[in-house]
């Protein structure tokens, strides 16, 4: 997360950065579920990441990205970020299909790509947006960006969706 320019004080950027933290935390749960090798836990962890990631990327693309894309100097960068959204979705779906037998390299690739993508937004696009956009642009971003989806609470620490051993 960018902590040097103050861009997180812009409401929508602060929201997106907070959502990035939630997504990374859920991705950590996904890694642990995959390492545990139990299909129901893998599916539940994928569901959790998707429940956070899909509304987040939709809202970025509908609001901030759409406004920034109109400035020629950002068009290619925005297009590459949108492409990364598609790649992340495909990787997550591949993890879902593999279930408990998922190749750890696939999970590592997803986590690496997710962190790299978030870094490009938090430390690149968002600070640039804070400088490049003006009042009317931000009003348009706010109007075009859907309200945050209600978040389901994360499972309690230690629960991780695993049934107790009865053996």
Short mmCIF file of C-alpha atoms in Angstrom, two decimals:
data_model
loop_
_atom_site.label_atom_id
_atom_site.label_comp_id
_atom_site.label_asym_id
_atom_site.label_seq_id
_atom_site.Cartn_x
_atom_site.Cartn_y
_atom_site.Cartn_z
CA UNK A 1 0.00 0.00 0.00
CA UNK A 2 1.19 3.47 -0.86
CA UNK A 3 1.96 5.37 2.32
CA UNK A 4 4.02 8.22 0.97
CA UNK A 5 1.76 10.46 -1.11
CA UNK A 6 -1.52 10.51 0.78
CA UNK A 7 -3.55 9.08 -2.10
CA UNK A 8 -5.25 6.68 0.31
CA UNK A 9 -7.06 9.71 1.79
CA UNK A 10 -9.08 9.94 -1.44
CA UNK A 11 -12.17 7.94 -0.51
CA UNK A 12 -12.35 5.56 -3.46
CA UNK A 13 -8.60 4.91 -3.47
CA UNK A 14 -8.61 4.30 0.28
CA UNK A 15 -11.46 1.86 -0.24
CA UNK A 16 -9.63 0.02 -3.03
CA UNK A 17 -6.45 -0.20 -0.94
CA UNK A 18 -8.40 -1.58 2.04
CA UNK A 19 -10.02 -4.13 -0.27
CA UNK A 20 -6.56 -5.11 -1.53
CA UNK A 21 -5.60 -5.94 2.06
CA UNK A 22 -8.73 -8.07 2.46
CA UNK A 23 -8.03 -9.88 -0.82
CA UNK A 24 -4.40 -10.59 0.16
CA UNK A 25 -5.55 -11.93 3.53
CA UNK A 26 -8.11 -14.19 1.84
CA UNK A 27 -5.42 -15.34 -0.60
CA UNK A 28 -3.31 -16.38 2.39
CA UNK A 29 -6.23 -18.50 3.58
CA UNK A 30 -6.41 -19.97 0.08
CA UNK A 31 -2.75 -20.95 0.24
CA UNK A 32 -3.26 -22.63 3.61
CA UNK A 33 -6.36 -24.45 2.35
CA UNK A 34 -4.46 -25.73 -0.69
CA UNK A 35 -1.59 -26.87 1.50
CA UNK A 36 -4.09 -28.74 3.70
CA UNK A 37 -5.22 -30.75 0.68
CA UNK A 38 -8.93 -30.94 1.54
CA UNK A 39 -11.29 -30.19 -1.35
CA UNK A 40 -14.09 -28.53 0.67
CA UNK A 41 -11.66 -26.11 2.27
CA UNK A 42 -10.05 -25.28 -1.08
CA UNK A 43 -13.47 -24.59 -2.60
CA UNK A 44 -14.50 -22.42 0.35
CA UNK A 45 -11.25 -20.45 0.17
CA UNK A 46 -11.63 -19.90 -3.58
CA UNK A 47 -15.21 -18.74 -2.95
CA UNK A 48 -13.94 -16.23 -0.36
CA UNK A 49 -11.26 -14.80 -2.69
CA UNK A 50 -13.75 -14.58 -5.56
CA UNK A 51 -16.35 -12.88 -3.33
CA UNK A 52 -13.81 -10.16 -2.62
CA UNK A 53 -11.96 -10.00 -5.95
CA UNK A 54 -14.83 -9.93 -8.45
CA UNK A 55 -16.77 -6.95 -7.05
CA UNK A 56 -13.49 -5.14 -6.45
CA UNK A 57 -12.18 -5.46 -10.00
CA UNK A 58 -15.61 -4.64 -11.44
CA UNK A 59 -15.76 -1.46 -9.36
CA UNK A 60 -12.21 -0.42 -10.33
CA UNK A 61 -12.96 -0.92 -14.01
CA UNK A 62 -16.37 0.78 -13.89
CA UNK A 63 -15.21 3.87 -12.05
CA UNK A 64 -11.55 4.87 -11.71
CA UNK A 65 -10.24 2.92 -14.69
CA UNK A 66 -12.96 4.19 -17.03
CA UNK A 67 -12.20 7.81 -16.15
CA UNK A 68 -8.42 7.41 -16.27
CA UNK A 69 -8.51 5.48 -19.55
CA UNK A 70 -9.65 8.66 -21.32
CA UNK A 71 -6.23 10.20 -20.69
CA UNK A 72 -3.96 8.82 -23.37
CA UNK A 73 -0.95 8.48 -21.07
CA UNK A 74 -2.87 5.95 -18.93
CA UNK A 75 -4.70 3.93 -21.59
CA UNK A 76 -2.07 1.20 -22.07
CA UNK A 77 -1.47 0.89 -18.34
CA UNK A 78 -5.20 0.59 -17.61
CA UNK A 79 -5.57 -1.98 -20.39
CA UNK A 80 -2.75 -4.06 -18.91
CA UNK A 81 -4.33 -3.92 -15.44
CA UNK A 82 -7.68 -5.07 -16.88
CA UNK A 83 -5.87 -7.90 -18.64
CA UNK A 84 -4.33 -8.88 -15.32
CA UNK A 85 -7.81 -8.96 -13.78
CA UNK A 86 -8.79 -11.51 -16.44
CA UNK A 87 -5.65 -13.55 -15.83
CA UNK A 88 -6.23 -13.61 -12.07
CA UNK A 89 -9.80 -14.81 -12.64
CA UNK A 90 -8.56 -17.61 -14.90
CA UNK A 91 -5.88 -18.65 -12.39
CA UNK A 92 -8.42 -18.74 -9.57
CA UNK A 93 -10.77 -20.85 -11.68
CA UNK A 94 -7.92 -23.28 -12.43
CA UNK A 95 -7.27 -23.59 -8.69
CA UNK A 96 -10.98 -24.30 -8.14
CA UNK A 97 -11.01 -27.00 -10.84
CA UNK A 98 -7.89 -28.66 -9.41
CA UNK A 99 -9.31 -28.67 -5.89
CA UNK A 100 -7.33 -30.57 -3.30
CA UNK A 101 -4.91 -31.82 -5.96
CA UNK A 102 -3.85 -28.33 -7.01
CA UNK A 103 -0.25 -27.94 -8.10
CA UNK A 104 1.44 -25.70 -5.52
CA UNK A 105 3.17 -23.88 -8.40
CA UNK A 106 -0.24 -22.72 -9.67
CA UNK A 107 -1.12 -21.31 -6.26
CA UNK A 108 2.31 -19.64 -6.01
CA UNK A 109 1.86 -18.10 -9.46
CA UNK A 110 -1.59 -16.78 -8.56
CA UNK A 111 -0.32 -15.27 -5.30
CA UNK A 112 2.72 -13.73 -7.01
CA UNK A 113 0.63 -12.28 -9.83
CA UNK A 114 -1.98 -10.96 -7.37
CA UNK A 115 0.64 -9.20 -5.24
CA UNK A 116 2.39 -7.79 -8.31
CA UNK A 117 -0.92 -6.51 -9.66
CA UNK A 118 -1.85 -4.88 -6.37
CA UNK A 119 1.60 -3.28 -6.15
CA UNK A 120 1.15 -1.79 -9.63
CA UNK A 121 -2.13 -0.23 -8.53
CA UNK A 122 -1.21 0.85 -4.99
CA UNK A 123 2.22 2.24 -5.84
CA UNK A 124 1.68 3.26 -9.45
CA UNK A 125 -1.81 3.93 -10.69
CA UNK A 126 -3.36 5.26 -7.49
CA UNK A 127 -0.66 7.88 -6.80
CA UNK A 128 -0.80 8.86 -10.49
CA UNK A 129 -4.59 9.23 -10.25
CA UNK A 130 -4.22 11.50 -7.22
CA UNK A 131 -2.10 13.84 -9.35
CA UNK A 132 -3.78 13.49 -12.75
CA UNK A 133 -7.47 13.71 -11.87
CA UNK A 134 -9.23 16.88 -10.78
CA UNK A 135 -12.46 17.63 -8.93
CA UNK A 136 -14.91 16.88 -11.77
CA UNK A 137 -13.00 13.68 -12.58
CA UNK A 138 -13.25 12.50 -8.97
CA UNK A 139 -16.95 13.34 -8.90
CA UNK A 140 -17.39 11.18 -12.00
CA UNK A 141 -15.34 8.35 -10.46
CA UNK A 142 -17.46 8.50 -7.30
CA UNK A 143 -20.70 8.50 -9.27
CA UNK A 144 -19.63 5.63 -11.56
CA UNK A 145 -18.16 3.44 -8.82
CA UNK A 146 -20.77 1.15 -7.29
CA UNK A 147 -21.11 1.21 -3.52
CA UNK A 148 -19.02 -1.44 -1.82
CA UNK A 149 -20.71 -4.81 -1.65
CA UNK A 150 -21.54 -5.96 1.87
CA UNK A 151 -18.77 -8.20 3.08
CA UNK A 152 -19.40 -11.55 4.65
CA UNK A 153 -17.37 -11.86 7.80
CA UNK A 154 -14.22 -13.91 7.56
CA UNK A 155 -14.32 -17.25 9.33
CA UNK A 156 -13.12 -17.05 12.94
CA UNK A 157 -9.40 -17.55 13.46
CA UNK A 158 -8.65 -21.23 13.62
CA UNK A 159 -11.96 -22.26 12.03
CA UNK A 160 -10.81 -22.24 8.41
CA UNK A 161 -13.90 -24.26 7.49
CA UNK A 162 -12.43 -27.55 8.67
CA UNK A 163 -14.61 -30.13 10.35
CA UNK A 164 -13.26 -31.35 13.67
CA UNK A 165 -11.50 -34.70 13.69
CA UNK A 166 -13.80 -37.36 15.03
CA UNK A 167 -11.30 -40.14 14.99
#
